[in-house]
mmCIF file of C-alpha atoms in Angstrom:
data_model
loop_
_atom_site.group_PDB
_atom_site.id
_atom_site.type_symbol
_atom_site.label_atom_id
_atom_site.label_comp_id
_atom_site.label_asym_id
_atom_site.label_seq_id
_atom_site.Cartn_x
_atom_site.Cartn_y
_atom_site.Cartn_z
ATOM 1 C CA MET A 25 0.001 0.003 0.099
ATOM 2 C CA PHE A 26 1.218 3.470 -0.755
ATOM 3 C CA ARG A 27 2.783 5.753 2.105
ATOM 4 C CA ARG A 28 4.414 8.919 2.007
ATOM 5 C CA LEU A 29 7.698 8.724 3.777
ATOM 6 C CA SER A 30 9.442 11.430 5.606
ATOM 7 C CA THR A 31 11.887 13.550 3.841
ATOM 8 C CA SER A 32 14.688 12.351 6.606
ATOM 9 C CA ALA A 33 13.797 8.978 5.544
ATOM 10 C CA LEU A 34 14.634 9.560 2.002
ATOM 11 C CA ALA A 35 17.682 11.466 2.790
ATOM 12 C CA ALA A 36 19.038 8.811 4.653
ATOM 13 C CA ALA A 37 18.352 6.310 1.813
ATOM 14 C CA ALA A 38 20.710 8.653 -0.336
ATOM 15 C CA VAL A 39 22.877 10.024 2.273
ATOM 16 C CA ARG A 40 25.766 8.287 0.363
ATOM 17 C CA PHE A 41 25.432 10.643 -3.008
ATOM 18 C CA TYR A 42 23.582 13.916 -2.342
ATOM 19 C CA THR A 43 21.509 15.297 0.237
ATOM 20 C CA PRO A 44 17.785 16.523 -1.137
ATOM 21 C CA SER A 45 18.025 20.342 -1.287
ATOM 22 C CA GLU A 46 15.575 22.329 0.557
ATOM 23 C CA SER A 47 13.526 23.111 -2.482
ATOM 24 C CA LEU A 48 12.766 19.432 -2.744
ATOM 25 C CA LYS A 49 12.196 18.871 0.592
ATOM 26 C CA LYS A 50 9.411 21.770 0.572
ATOM 27 C CA LEU A 51 7.804 20.442 -2.420
ATOM 28 C CA TYR A 52 7.577 16.781 -0.658
ATOM 29 C CA THR A 53 5.785 18.157 1.801
ATOM 30 C CA SER A 54 3.626 20.261 0.324
ATOM 31 C CA ASP A 55 0.022 19.437 -1.203
ATOM 32 C CA PHE A 56 1.919 19.800 -4.835
ATOM 33 C CA ASP A 57 -0.701 17.308 -5.753
ATOM 34 C CA LYS A 58 -3.766 19.476 -5.057
ATOM 35 C CA THR A 59 -2.223 22.397 -7.509
ATOM 36 C CA GLU A 60 -2.651 23.174 -10.812
ATOM 37 C CA PHE A 61 -1.723 20.933 -13.783
ATOM 38 C CA PRO A 62 -2.238 21.416 -17.569
ATOM 39 C CA LEU A 63 -5.206 18.649 -17.412
ATOM 40 C CA SER A 64 -6.939 16.133 -15.249
ATOM 41 C CA ILE A 65 -6.013 12.687 -15.037
ATOM 42 C CA VAL A 66 -7.587 10.209 -12.628
ATOM 43 C CA PRO A 67 -5.531 10.143 -9.149
ATOM 44 C CA SER A 68 -3.671 6.985 -8.630
ATOM 45 C CA ASP A 69 0.098 6.493 -7.353
ATOM 46 C CA SER A 70 1.814 6.662 -10.967
ATOM 47 C CA VAL A 71 0.108 9.860 -11.122
ATOM 48 C CA LEU A 72 1.134 11.172 -7.914
ATOM 49 C CA PHE A 73 4.877 10.482 -8.734
ATOM 50 C CA ALA A 74 4.442 12.195 -12.268
ATOM 51 C CA LYS A 75 2.789 15.490 -10.558
ATOM 52 C CA PHE A 76 5.865 15.612 -8.245
ATOM 53 C CA LEU A 77 8.437 15.328 -11.227
ATOM 54 C CA TYR A 78 6.350 18.228 -12.760
ATOM 55 C CA LYS A 79 6.140 20.196 -10.122
ATOM 56 C CA ALA A 80 9.970 19.636 -9.360
ATOM 57 C CA ALA A 81 10.940 20.820 -12.854
ATOM 58 C CA GLU A 82 8.341 23.611 -13.429
ATOM 59 C CA PRO A 83 9.902 26.516 -11.626
ATOM 60 C CA ASN A 84 13.112 25.968 -14.114
ATOM 61 C CA ASN A 85 11.169 24.705 -16.992
ATOM 62 C CA SER A 86 13.637 21.787 -17.179
ATOM 63 C CA PHE A 87 10.822 19.493 -18.316
ATOM 64 C CA ASP A 88 12.788 17.943 -21.225
ATOM 65 C CA ALA A 89 15.593 17.385 -18.550
ATOM 66 C CA ILE A 90 13.112 14.870 -16.917
ATOM 67 C CA LEU A 91 12.229 13.338 -20.197
ATOM 68 C CA LYS A 92 16.029 12.643 -21.165
ATOM 69 C CA ASP A 93 16.126 11.084 -17.388
ATOM 70 C CA PHE A 94 13.216 8.307 -18.259
ATOM 71 C CA GLN A 95 15.029 7.666 -21.505
ATOM 72 C CA THR A 96 18.119 6.581 -19.470
ATOM 73 C CA ILE A 97 16.289 4.711 -17.277
ATOM 74 C CA ALA A 98 14.817 2.867 -20.041
ATOM 75 C CA ALA A 99 18.174 2.147 -21.750
ATOM 76 C CA ALA A 100 19.678 0.986 -18.305
ATOM 77 C CA SER A 101 16.977 -1.122 -17.726
ATOM 78 C CA SER A 102 17.983 -3.314 -20.666
ATOM 79 C CA SER A 103 21.399 -4.036 -18.954
ATOM 80 C CA LEU A 104 20.088 -4.714 -15.591
ATOM 81 C CA PRO A 105 18.958 -8.244 -14.203
ATOM 82 C CA ILE A 106 15.311 -9.019 -14.785
ATOM 83 C CA PHE A 107 13.093 -7.926 -12.293
ATOM 84 C CA TRP A 108 15.944 -5.278 -11.269
ATOM 85 C CA GLU A 109 12.914 -3.358 -9.962
ATOM 86 C CA ARG A 110 12.378 -5.452 -6.902
ATOM 87 C CA THR A 111 16.230 -6.318 -6.216
ATOM 88 C CA ALA A 112 17.902 -3.492 -6.986
ATOM 89 C CA VAL A 113 19.190 -0.424 -4.679
ATOM 90 C CA ILE A 114 18.933 2.514 -6.772
ATOM 91 C CA GLU A 115 22.133 4.557 -4.682
ATOM 92 C CA ASP A 116 23.950 1.275 -6.269
ATOM 93 C CA VAL A 117 23.039 1.587 -9.840
ATOM 94 C CA ALA A 118 26.027 3.304 -11.600
ATOM 95 C CA GLU A 119 23.742 4.782 -14.423
ATOM 96 C CA PHE A 120 21.204 6.194 -11.996
ATOM 97 C CA LYS A 121 24.028 8.771 -10.758
ATOM 98 C CA LYS A 122 23.535 10.448 -13.750
ATOM 99 C CA LEU A 123 19.972 11.628 -13.324
ATOM 100 C CA SER A 124 18.591 14.822 -12.288
ATOM 101 C CA GLU A 125 18.314 15.724 -8.387
ATOM 102 C CA PRO A 126 14.368 15.265 -8.679
ATOM 103 C CA MET A 127 14.368 11.904 -10.683
ATOM 104 C CA PHE A 128 17.101 10.538 -8.260
ATOM 105 C CA PHE A 129 14.513 11.587 -5.141
ATOM 106 C CA THR A 130 11.772 10.360 -7.037
ATOM 107 C CA LEU A 131 13.182 6.909 -7.644
ATOM 108 C CA VAL A 132 14.107 6.339 -4.227
ATOM 109 C CA TRP A 133 10.818 7.472 -2.912
ATOM 110 C CA MET A 134 9.284 5.015 -5.373
ATOM 111 C CA GLN A 135 11.724 2.284 -4.008
ATOM 112 C CA LYS A 136 10.867 2.862 -0.597
ATOM 113 C CA ASN A 137 7.053 2.247 -1.353
ATOM 114 C CA GLY A 138 7.921 -1.198 -3.528
ATOM 115 C CA MET A 139 6.694 0.844 -6.686
ATOM 116 C CA LEU A 140 9.511 1.035 -9.042
ATOM 117 C CA GLU A 141 7.656 -1.377 -11.527
ATOM 118 C CA LEU A 142 5.300 1.857 -12.219
ATOM 119 C CA ILE A 143 8.290 3.487 -13.975
ATOM 120 C CA PRO A 144 6.447 3.225 -17.316
ATOM 121 C CA GLU A 145 3.301 4.261 -16.411
ATOM 122 C CA VAL A 146 5.026 7.322 -14.464
ATOM 123 C CA SER A 147 6.755 8.372 -17.423
ATOM 124 C CA GLU A 148 3.783 8.180 -19.764
ATOM 125 C CA ILE A 149 1.931 10.269 -17.202
ATOM 126 C CA TYR A 150 4.712 12.836 -17.131
ATOM 127 C CA GLU A 151 5.223 13.242 -20.900
ATOM 128 C CA THR A 152 1.195 13.831 -21.021
ATOM 129 C CA TYR A 153 1.424 16.623 -18.593
ATOM 130 C CA VAL A 154 4.526 17.989 -20.546
ATOM 131 C CA ASN A 155 2.885 17.530 -23.747
ATOM 132 C CA ALA A 156 -0.146 19.378 -22.790
ATOM 133 C CA LYS A 157 1.901 22.405 -21.352
ATOM 134 C CA MET A 158 3.914 22.758 -24.589
ATOM 135 C CA LYS A 159 1.407 22.548 -26.936
ATOM 136 C CA ARG A 160 3.110 19.344 -28.086
ATOM 137 C CA ILE A 161 1.421 16.407 -30.029
ATOM 138 C CA VAL A 162 3.387 13.152 -30.393
ATOM 139 C CA ALA A 163 2.581 10.663 -33.177
ATOM 140 C CA LYS A 164 3.839 7.136 -32.468
ATOM 141 C CA ILE A 165 5.393 5.416 -35.558
ATOM 142 C CA TYR A 166 5.176 1.419 -35.093
ATOM 143 C CA VAL A 167 8.153 -0.181 -37.273
ATOM 144 C CA ALA A 168 9.595 -3.940 -37.041
ATOM 145 C CA PRO A 169 13.035 -4.335 -35.181
ATOM 146 C CA GLY A 170 15.887 -2.760 -37.088
ATOM 147 C CA LYS A 171 13.809 -0.307 -39.072
ATOM 148 C CA GLU A 172 13.898 2.052 -36.691
ATOM 149 C CA GLY A 173 15.991 4.841 -39.324
ATOM 150 C CA GLU A 174 13.681 4.074 -42.077
ATOM 151 C CA VAL A 175 10.682 6.396 -40.707
ATOM 152 C CA GLY A 176 10.665 8.880 -43.288
ATOM 153 C CA GLU A 177 7.363 7.627 -45.257
ATOM 154 C CA ALA A 178 5.663 7.319 -41.848
ATOM 155 C CA LYS A 179 6.491 10.868 -40.763
ATOM 156 C CA ARG A 180 5.096 12.299 -43.643
ATOM 157 C CA VAL A 181 1.754 10.103 -43.020
ATOM 158 C CA ALA A 182 1.812 11.626 -39.825
ATOM 159 C CA GLN A 183 2.510 15.295 -40.808
ATOM 160 C CA GLU A 184 -0.669 14.703 -43.044
ATOM 161 C CA LEU A 185 -2.720 13.820 -40.398
ATOM 162 C CA HIS A 186 -1.430 16.457 -38.107
ATOM 163 C CA LYS A 187 -2.562 18.843 -40.900
ATOM 164 C CA GLY A 188 -5.815 17.241 -41.154
ATOM 165 C CA ALA A 189 -7.178 17.715 -37.833
ATOM 166 C CA LYS A 190 -8.075 21.395 -37.081
ATOM 167 C CA GLU A 191 -8.482 20.650 -33.212
ATOM 168 C CA LEU A 192 -4.539 20.253 -33.448
ATOM 169 C CA ASP A 193 -3.812 23.634 -34.930
ATOM 170 C CA GLY A 194 -1.384 25.101 -32.607
ATOM 171 C CA TYR A 195 0.121 21.909 -31.455
ATOM 172 C CA THR A 196 3.851 21.369 -32.469
ATOM 173 C CA LEU A 197 3.916 17.580 -33.952
ATOM 174 C CA PHE A 198 6.784 15.428 -32.561
ATOM 175 C CA PHE A 199 7.627 11.645 -33.449
ATOM 176 C CA LYS A 200 8.361 8.597 -31.152
ATOM 177 C CA THR A 201 9.248 5.430 -32.735
ATOM 178 C CA VAL A 202 8.134 2.392 -30.917
ATOM 179 C CA VAL A 203 9.364 -1.228 -32.189
ATOM 180 C CA ASP A 204 6.540 -3.640 -32.776
ATOM 181 C CA ARG A 205 7.915 -7.362 -33.366
ATOM 182 C CA SER A 206 4.669 -8.074 -34.965
ATOM 183 C CA ILE A 207 5.522 -5.982 -37.731
ATOM 184 C CA VAL A 208 7.860 -7.628 -40.614
ATOM 185 C CA THR A 209 7.825 -4.521 -43.167
ATOM 186 C CA GLY A 210 5.835 -1.497 -43.418
ATOM 187 C CA PHE A 211 4.707 0.591 -40.488
ATOM 188 C CA ALA A 212 1.684 2.253 -38.718
ATOM 189 C CA VAL A 213 1.201 5.519 -37.460
ATOM 190 C CA GLU A 214 -0.989 6.875 -34.284
ATOM 191 C CA LEU A 215 -2.166 10.425 -33.879
ATOM 192 C CA ALA A 216 -4.637 11.711 -31.647
ATOM 193 C CA GLY A 217 -6.874 8.696 -31.834
ATOM 194 C CA GLN A 218 -6.153 8.367 -35.520
ATOM 195 C CA TYR A 219 -4.557 5.142 -36.693
ATOM 196 C CA VAL A 220 -3.193 4.471 -40.345
ATOM 197 C CA ASN A 221 -1.957 0.695 -40.895
ATOM 198 C CA ARG A 222 0.526 0.036 -43.718
ATOM 199 C CA ALA A 223 2.282 -2.651 -41.947
ATOM 200 C CA GLU A 224 2.764 -6.489 -42.994
ATOM 201 C CA GLY A 225 3.013 -8.926 -40.383
ATOM 202 C CA HIS A 226 4.029 -12.738 -40.378
ATOM 203 C CA LYS A 227 2.190 -14.786 -42.762
ATOM 204 C CA SER A 228 1.027 -18.448 -41.096
ATOM 205 C CA HIS A 229 1.467 -21.144 -43.199
ATOM 206 C CA ALA A 230 -1.305 -23.734 -42.127
ATOM 207 C CA PRO A 231 -0.323 -27.617 -42.213
ATOM 208 C CA ALA A 232 -1.524 -29.750 -44.974
ATOM 209 C CA ALA A 233 -3.897 -31.298 -42.557
ATOM 210 C CA ASP A 234 -5.635 -28.135 -41.750
ATOM 211 C CA GLU A 235 -5.940 -27.522 -45.796
ATOM 212 C CA ALA A 236 -8.164 -30.634 -45.973
ATOM 213 C CA ASP A 237 -11.519 -30.545 -47.844
ATOM 214 C CA TYR A 238 -13.656 -32.452 -45.243
ATOM 215 C CA THR A 239 -16.919 -32.141 -47.443
ATOM 216 C CA THR A 240 -15.321 -34.862 -49.759
ATOM 217 C CA ILE A 241 -14.826 -37.525 -46.460
ATOM 218 C CA PRO A 242 -17.293 -40.094 -47.092
ATOM 219 C CA ALA A 243 -19.926 -40.803 -44.618
ATOM 220 C CA PRO A 244 -19.253 -43.706 -42.108
ATOM 221 C CA ARG A 245 -20.917 -47.132 -42.281
ATOM 222 C CA LEU A 246 -22.831 -47.440 -39.414
ATOM 223 C CA PRO A 247 -23.431 -50.920 -38.185
ATOM 224 C CA LYS A 248 -27.194 -52.219 -37.856
ATOM 225 C CA THR A 249 -28.176 -52.585 -34.165
ATOM 226 C CA VAL A 250 -29.222 -55.861 -33.103
ATOM 227 C CA TRP A 251 -31.655 -55.980 -30.575
ATOM 228 C CA GLU A 252 -32.588 -58.590 -28.416
ATOM 229 C CA ASP A 253 -35.609 -60.063 -28.258
ATOM 230 C CA ASN A 254 -37.007 -59.193 -24.941
ATOM 231 C CA ILE A 255 -40.114 -57.294 -23.818
ATOM 232 C CA GLU A 256 -37.922 -54.060 -22.707
ATOM 233 C CA THR A 257 -36.891 -54.094 -26.606
ATOM 234 C CA GLU A 258 -40.493 -54.475 -27.905
ATOM 235 C CA VAL A 259 -41.558 -51.223 -25.664
ATOM 236 C CA LEU A 260 -38.857 -49.389 -26.851
ATOM 237 C CA CYS A 261 -39.403 -50.236 -30.457
ATOM 238 C CA ARG A 262 -42.880 -49.285 -30.407
ATOM 239 C CA TYR A 263 -42.217 -46.138 -28.656
ATOM 240 C CA LEU A 264 -39.843 -45.158 -31.102
ATOM 241 C CA GLU A 265 -42.401 -46.140 -33.834
ATOM 242 C CA SER A 266 -44.774 -43.680 -32.162
ATOM 243 C CA LEU A 267 -42.335 -40.960 -32.232
ATOM 244 C CA ALA A 268 -41.627 -41.296 -35.930
ATOM 245 C CA GLU A 269 -45.449 -41.605 -36.898
ATOM 246 C CA TYR A 270 -45.985 -38.185 -34.952
ATOM 247 C CA ASP A 271 -42.782 -36.624 -36.316
ATOM 248 C CA ALA A 272 -44.168 -37.544 -39.925
ATOM 249 C CA GLU A 273 -47.782 -36.636 -38.965
ATOM 250 C CA GLU A 274 -45.910 -32.930 -37.992
ATOM 251 C CA ALA A 275 -43.939 -32.652 -41.426
ATOM 252 C CA LYS A 276 -47.188 -33.077 -43.429
ATOM 253 C CA HIS A 277 -49.810 -31.253 -41.404
ATOM 254 C CA GLY A 278 -47.880 -28.656 -39.313
ATOM 255 C CA VAL A 279 -47.408 -28.693 -35.444
#
């Protein structure tokens, strides 16, 4: 369960590398999450962390520095052990020593609450706040692995979508390339709810058995049932005959 720690606890956790600045301490203990933001997002733990980072970057307008921090974390994650969020100590990760103070402070805060796995969500929400603040609109370009540099045509498609959306007038277009392993060739573009798909995925080859024409298979030969000559068999036969007669009458005259 989420809990807000005291600034002294956070400072003790990171004392080997830095002492949190007074401005961060003041922000942390304030009601920063109740102040004004570019747009309203349903409250959650991820939103709280993103709001803290946004307010920490706001005085110096250093929003892009935090975005670069998220890129650094994503790049470092690929070289860290699996489930590093559960086992790594933030202060001991060399790549994290290069992060800005607000980001490092937030990572320690998240770790103390066992919530480092929320980093991707926090990044997404923070970027949403910044884009709304800076009047940016991001076009996501989905490509196959190894095709990250071949997005010229995809960018032109995104620009056409941007020009055609009147509600995006005044917004600056940015591009974000996303690797989609289901794509073999081509690309897909997503912009403000619009989606253009020019991608081709893996083609599945059905086994020969799956391509058989089952309509040509002859009907099986059913063996004739041999009834025992007893009273039970006679009663059952008469009952079945009566049902057959009833069905015949129904077919002829209706219900």
